[in-house]
Amino acid sequence: MEPTDAQLWAVALAFVLPPIMAFVIQPRWSGPLKGIFALLVAASDGLGTAYFNDDFDGRSITTCMLLSVIVIGTAYHTLWRPSGIAPAIEAATSTTGRAEPPRAA
């Protein structure tokens, strides 16, 4: 089965979303709150890409949202967090006054 244009756009956008999400996410947020925010962003990504690609039906929306969840999580945990980019953005845009990002393992 070939991926649709909506699915490809959802995946491409989901890959670059973690550093953009880091502008909103605060280091003091709990893990579950960060997870809920990521799920909301992934749902928006899936809905938006399905809608703007004229592929707005139940199966396509669900597939786009699930792909977004997987790619956002994978990209964050394999690229954006280990490289220190997303944590640095979170620390730089923090409203607590701390500008030092957490150290990557």
mmCIF file of C-alpha atoms in Angstrom:
data_model
loop_
_atom_site.group_PDB
_atom_site.id
_atom_site.type_symbol
_atom_site.label_atom_id
_atom_site.label_comp_id
_atom_site.label_asym_id
_atom_site.label_seq_id
_atom_site.Cartn_x
_atom_site.Cartn_y
_atom_site.Cartn_z
ATOM 1 C CA MET A 1 0.000 0.000 0.000
ATOM 2 C CA GLU A 2 1.402 3.329 -1.081
ATOM 3 C CA PRO A 3 1.306 6.197 1.439
ATOM 4 C CA THR A 4 -0.996 9.062 0.512
ATOM 5 C CA ASP A 5 0.112 12.656 0.146
ATOM 6 C CA ALA A 6 -1.627 13.489 3.431
ATOM 7 C CA GLN A 7 0.318 10.764 5.241
ATOM 8 C CA LEU A 8 3.622 11.914 3.792
ATOM 9 C CA TRP A 9 2.937 15.531 4.746
ATOM 10 C CA ALA A 10 1.896 14.466 8.251
ATOM 11 C CA VAL A 11 5.170 12.572 8.696
ATOM 12 C CA ALA A 12 7.321 15.390 7.283
ATOM 13 C CA LEU A 13 5.660 17.994 9.475
ATOM 14 C CA ALA A 14 5.793 15.747 12.539
ATOM 15 C CA PHE A 15 9.562 15.371 12.135
ATOM 16 C CA VAL A 16 10.169 19.126 12.417
ATOM 17 C CA LEU A 17 7.524 19.808 15.081
ATOM 18 C CA PRO A 18 9.500 18.891 18.256
ATOM 19 C CA PRO A 19 11.802 21.944 18.212
ATOM 20 C CA ILE A 20 8.799 24.143 17.383
ATOM 21 C CA MET A 21 6.867 22.586 20.273
ATOM 22 C CA ALA A 22 9.857 23.334 22.537
ATOM 23 C CA PHE A 23 9.050 27.051 22.239
ATOM 24 C CA VAL A 24 5.761 26.415 24.054
ATOM 25 C CA ILE A 25 6.765 23.600 26.427
ATOM 26 C CA GLN A 26 8.256 24.758 29.714
ATOM 27 C CA PRO A 27 10.909 22.749 31.602
ATOM 28 C CA ARG A 28 8.794 22.894 34.770
ATOM 29 C CA TRP A 29 5.882 21.059 33.074
ATOM 30 C CA SER A 30 5.306 17.523 34.277
ATOM 31 C CA GLY A 31 5.920 14.581 31.940
ATOM 32 C CA PRO A 32 2.200 13.791 31.545
ATOM 33 C CA LEU A 33 1.443 17.425 30.658
ATOM 34 C CA LYS A 34 4.181 17.418 28.015
ATOM 35 C CA GLY A 35 2.760 14.151 26.656
ATOM 36 C CA ILE A 36 -0.779 15.534 26.452
ATOM 37 C CA PHE A 37 0.514 18.613 24.654
ATOM 38 C CA ALA A 38 2.407 16.389 22.178
ATOM 39 C CA LEU A 39 -0.756 14.347 21.550
ATOM 40 C CA LEU A 40 -2.759 17.522 20.892
ATOM 41 C CA VAL A 41 -0.120 18.756 18.456
ATOM 42 C CA ALA A 42 -0.060 15.359 16.713
ATOM 43 C CA ALA A 43 -3.859 15.358 16.449
ATOM 44 C CA SER A 44 -3.748 18.848 14.937
ATOM 45 C CA ASP A 45 -1.039 17.751 12.507
ATOM 46 C CA GLY A 46 -3.084 14.738 11.410
ATOM 47 C CA LEU A 47 -6.319 16.684 11.076
ATOM 48 C CA GLY A 48 -4.661 19.563 9.226
ATOM 49 C CA THR A 49 -2.733 17.481 6.740
ATOM 50 C CA ALA A 50 -5.757 15.304 5.981
ATOM 51 C CA TYR A 51 -7.956 18.377 5.514
ATOM 52 C CA PHE A 52 -5.546 20.366 3.343
ATOM 53 C CA ASN A 53 -4.857 17.334 1.123
ATOM 54 C CA ASP A 54 -8.580 16.761 0.478
ATOM 55 C CA ASP A 55 -8.330 13.363 2.165
ATOM 56 C CA PHE A 56 -10.634 14.151 5.088
ATOM 57 C CA ASP A 57 -12.280 10.853 5.952
ATOM 58 C CA GLY A 58 -12.166 8.714 9.090
ATOM 59 C CA ARG A 59 -9.445 6.292 8.067
ATOM 60 C CA SER A 60 -7.150 8.939 6.610
ATOM 61 C CA ILE A 61 -7.507 11.230 9.633
ATOM 62 C CA THR A 62 -6.794 8.389 12.045
ATOM 63 C CA THR A 63 -3.786 7.208 10.047
ATOM 64 C CA CYS A 64 -2.333 10.716 9.820
ATOM 65 C CA MET A 65 -2.783 11.310 13.545
ATOM 66 C CA LEU A 66 -1.201 7.970 14.493
ATOM 67 C CA LEU A 67 1.734 8.555 12.151
ATOM 68 C CA SER A 68 2.206 12.004 13.685
ATOM 69 C CA VAL A 69 2.260 10.598 17.225
ATOM 70 C CA ILE A 70 4.851 7.983 16.275
ATOM 71 C CA VAL A 71 7.093 10.356 14.323
ATOM 72 C CA ILE A 72 6.958 13.186 16.887
ATOM 73 C CA GLY A 73 7.912 10.799 19.677
ATOM 74 C CA THR A 74 10.595 9.031 17.683
ATOM 75 C CA ALA A 75 12.142 12.222 16.313
ATOM 76 C CA TYR A 76 12.192 13.840 19.746
ATOM 77 C CA HIS A 77 13.757 10.867 21.518
ATOM 78 C CA THR A 78 16.279 9.954 18.795
ATOM 79 C CA LEU A 79 17.325 13.352 17.406
ATOM 80 C CA TRP A 80 16.018 16.501 19.054
ATOM 81 C CA ARG A 81 16.560 15.596 22.745
ATOM 82 C CA PRO A 82 19.944 13.791 22.429
ATOM 83 C CA SER A 83 21.321 16.632 20.308
ATOM 84 C CA GLY A 84 20.284 19.105 22.999
ATOM 85 C CA ILE A 85 18.376 21.300 20.567
ATOM 86 C CA ALA A 86 14.863 20.871 22.010
ATOM 87 C CA PRO A 87 15.984 21.112 25.684
ATOM 88 C CA ALA A 88 18.008 24.230 24.861
ATOM 89 C CA ILE A 89 14.987 25.866 23.237
ATOM 90 C CA GLU A 90 12.821 24.918 26.245
ATOM 91 C CA ALA A 91 15.367 26.417 28.646
ATOM 92 C CA ALA A 92 15.851 29.564 26.546
ATOM 93 C CA THR A 93 12.114 30.241 26.343
ATOM 94 C CA SER A 94 11.427 29.292 29.971
ATOM 95 C CA THR A 95 9.468 31.801 32.026
ATOM 96 C CA THR A 96 11.177 30.675 35.279
ATOM 97 C CA GLY A 97 14.350 32.586 34.545
ATOM 98 C CA ARG A 98 16.589 29.541 34.175
ATOM 99 C CA ALA A 99 18.522 29.560 30.941
ATOM 100 C CA GLU A 100 20.579 26.371 31.427
ATOM 101 C CA PRO A 101 19.268 23.333 29.514
ATOM 102 C CA PRO A 102 19.317 19.927 31.183
ATOM 103 C CA ARG A 103 22.332 17.811 30.265
ATOM 104 C CA ALA A 104 21.806 15.078 27.684
ATOM 105 C CA ALA A 105 22.850 11.580 28.668
#
